[in-house]
Amino acid sequence: MIRLSQERAKVLLAVHGWSGVLLGLLLYAVILTGVIAVFADEIGDWSSPLEQETVAPFPVGLDAKLRELATTVDPKYHEDLSIFPRAGGRIEAFFHHHITPEGASQPEDFGVEFKLHPQTLEVLDRREGFGEDIGAFNVSNALADFLVELHVSLHIPDPWGLLVTGMLGLAMMVAAVTGLLVHRHLIKEMFTIRKFREAMLVRRDAHVIAATWNLPFAFILAFTGSFFSFASSMGIPAMAMVAFGGDQVKLIETIVGMPPVENTAAAPIGNLDAMFADARQRAKMEPAFASISHFGRADAQVTVFTRPADGELISHNYVYDGPTGAFVREKPGLGLVPSVGGAAADLMGPLHFGNFAGLLSKAVWFALGFASCYVALTGMLLWTARRAESPAWRRMERAVIWVGFGLPLSLALVPWGYFIGRSRGAMELEAPMAIAFIATALATGLLTILVSEPERLRRFLLAGTGVALIGAPGLRLIADGPGWMSALSAHLSTVPALDVALLLGGVLCLRAAWGRSRVVVPAAQDGDAEEGEVAAS
């Protein structure tokens, strides 16, 4: 055991406490944005619906339309074609090839993207350029993409954003494991809440109960999140450097599979409608993504990806011969042959996103993620309240409230930026959403400085969040969104469902703002609160 002087021990404890709270604030932000990102598809459909519900994401007739579009683009863009459904069921078809921009180390996608109406297959939009630049003008999916990117990388440029969120995932995993070890009476603490004791102990017990029940989910979420963050930011470059001299393309070909022997002879593509139908029948699910290499050549290859069927956790990748349309094989998500490692990698997506059982599993993941937010926030507030005799920790307590209650307000106003920008005809909507988010964060930060009483600050922020949530459905209508009757008659159930969820959330926030605090904790007054300090840490 390392012996430390009392003074040095105090310094190390202070460093431990401050770093823990600061890390906890970032972790809370990642968890909260992840809770929202669970419903990214539904947010896209709610914010930008079409006139009718989309029944089939890859409708019959898409084959003929893609052949027609292929004749309108430069043949060099036939190297790769990506097809995937987007908000409202819109179909995006991206004909592209790969070029390395000046000053870049890796190739990027450059080509022509078409946005198609899912019922009529009419071209709604056509853009040419780098894939990332085209995405900046994706009006229909802008809101969902902004929120997802906030969760994935905190809008920090690659690869640094992924590294930050990956490290936070590891921190969450460490917290889950150490939490399991710290609570010696785990089973007892799962059911213990001392209602008739001092308020500090009641809130400590609520924190411990939520944390204990949430431990398995927290570990799964942290492990899978770290996997996704580090796989692309560190794993692929590191493997490429060690085994392939830095050639990431060669690495991907080795993992995903080598393309067919090159044959540049012209050959019409097979019946894509038939291939999509075959994949639908095999997986018992609609296709979610399709990729075609060397469109119009004898060595063309079609890969169709489907999500897991009901009751399953593993997705499917079906490979077809391009010219004939014949089924070739089912390819594992990782590697060339089925393996334990490949199956484990395939499980990462469903376990992280919670989309393996449709809306039911998403709702469960949302609730568990919300519980994780509660655990993180109450833990930080318990820790800071226990040290409220220190002016520095009192300021930190207000900072925790700023992030804990101000971040939801900033997120709730992001749709305001989206709908206001859209109603004014803006084609690039990331700017108004970023302005809404950053301006709210700065305004709430100023409020945190001006309002010294934590409870009063909490009420202000909760009330603002309630108003923002209640106002979002109205702004959607102002931005030419459908009303409830027209949405229901068109089977667009996501629109009124999310409206109701936002209205209900707003009412609950307003009620919490005027009700008794269940989160903000006064400074502990009795010796029993020492136990709360251990739980919060």
PDB file of C-alpha atoms in Angstrom, residues 31 172-173 175-177 210-225 351-352 364-373:
ATOM      1  CA  ILE A  31     -25.625   9.182 -22.861  1.00  0.00           C
ATOM      2  CA  MET A 172     -18.632   4.290 -18.391  1.00  0.00           C
ATOM      3  CA  MET A 173     -17.536   0.649 -18.538  1.00  0.00           C
ATOM      4  CA  ALA A 175     -17.814   2.952 -13.690  1.00  0.00           C
ATOM      5  CA  ALA A 176     -20.129  -0.032 -14.205  1.00  0.00           C
ATOM      6  CA  VAL A 177     -17.497  -2.558 -13.115  1.00  0.00           C
ATOM      7  CA  ALA A 210     -31.263   3.005 -10.291  1.00  0.00           C
ATOM      8  CA  ALA A 211     -27.529   2.407 -10.694  1.00  0.00           C
ATOM      9  CA  THR A 212     -27.733  -1.199  -9.515  1.00  0.00           C
ATOM     10  CA  TRP A 213     -30.587  -2.186 -11.800  1.00  0.00           C
ATOM     11  CA  ASN A 214     -28.938  -0.358 -14.678  1.00  0.00           C
ATOM     12  CA  LEU A 215     -25.475  -1.941 -14.318  1.00  0.00           C
ATOM     13  CA  PRO A 216     -25.835  -4.656 -17.019  1.00  0.00           C
ATOM     14  CA  PHE A 217     -27.255  -2.204 -19.544  1.00  0.00           C
ATOM     15  CA  ALA A 218     -24.588   0.388 -18.756  1.00  0.00           C
ATOM     16  CA  PHE A 219     -21.857  -2.171 -19.393  1.00  0.00           C
ATOM     17  CA  ILE A 220     -23.408  -3.309 -22.700  1.00  0.00           C
ATOM     18  CA  LEU A 221     -23.908   0.264 -23.876  1.00  0.00           C
ATOM     19  CA  ALA A 222     -20.383   1.301 -22.909  1.00  0.00           C
ATOM     20  CA  PHE A 223     -18.700  -1.737 -24.449  1.00  0.00           C
ATOM     21  CA  THR A 224     -20.545  -1.565 -27.774  1.00  0.00           C
ATOM     22  CA  GLY A 225     -20.172   2.222 -27.967  1.00  0.00           C
ATOM     23  CA  LEU A 351     -27.191  -4.282 -28.746  1.00  0.00           C
ATOM     24  CA  HIS A 352     -26.032  -0.663 -29.007  1.00  0.00           C
ATOM     25  CA  VAL A 364     -36.808  -0.299 -23.617  1.00  0.00           C
ATOM     26  CA  TRP A 365     -33.404   1.090 -24.674  1.00  0.00           C
ATOM     27  CA  PHE A 366     -34.777   4.635 -24.346  1.00  0.00           C
ATOM     28  CA  ALA A 367     -35.989   3.939 -20.801  1.00  0.00           C
ATOM     29  CA  LEU A 368     -32.728   2.276 -19.764  1.00  0.00           C
ATOM     30  CA  GLY A 369     -30.721   5.105 -21.315  1.00  0.00           C
ATOM     31  CA  PHE A 370     -32.836   7.643 -19.451  1.00  0.00           C
ATOM     32  CA  ALA A 371     -32.105   5.721 -16.249  1.00  0.00           C
ATOM     33  CA  SER A 372     -28.380   5.957 -17.046  1.00  0.00           C
ATOM     34  CA  CYS A 373     -28.751   9.733 -17.370  1.00  0.00           C
TER      35      CYS A 373
END
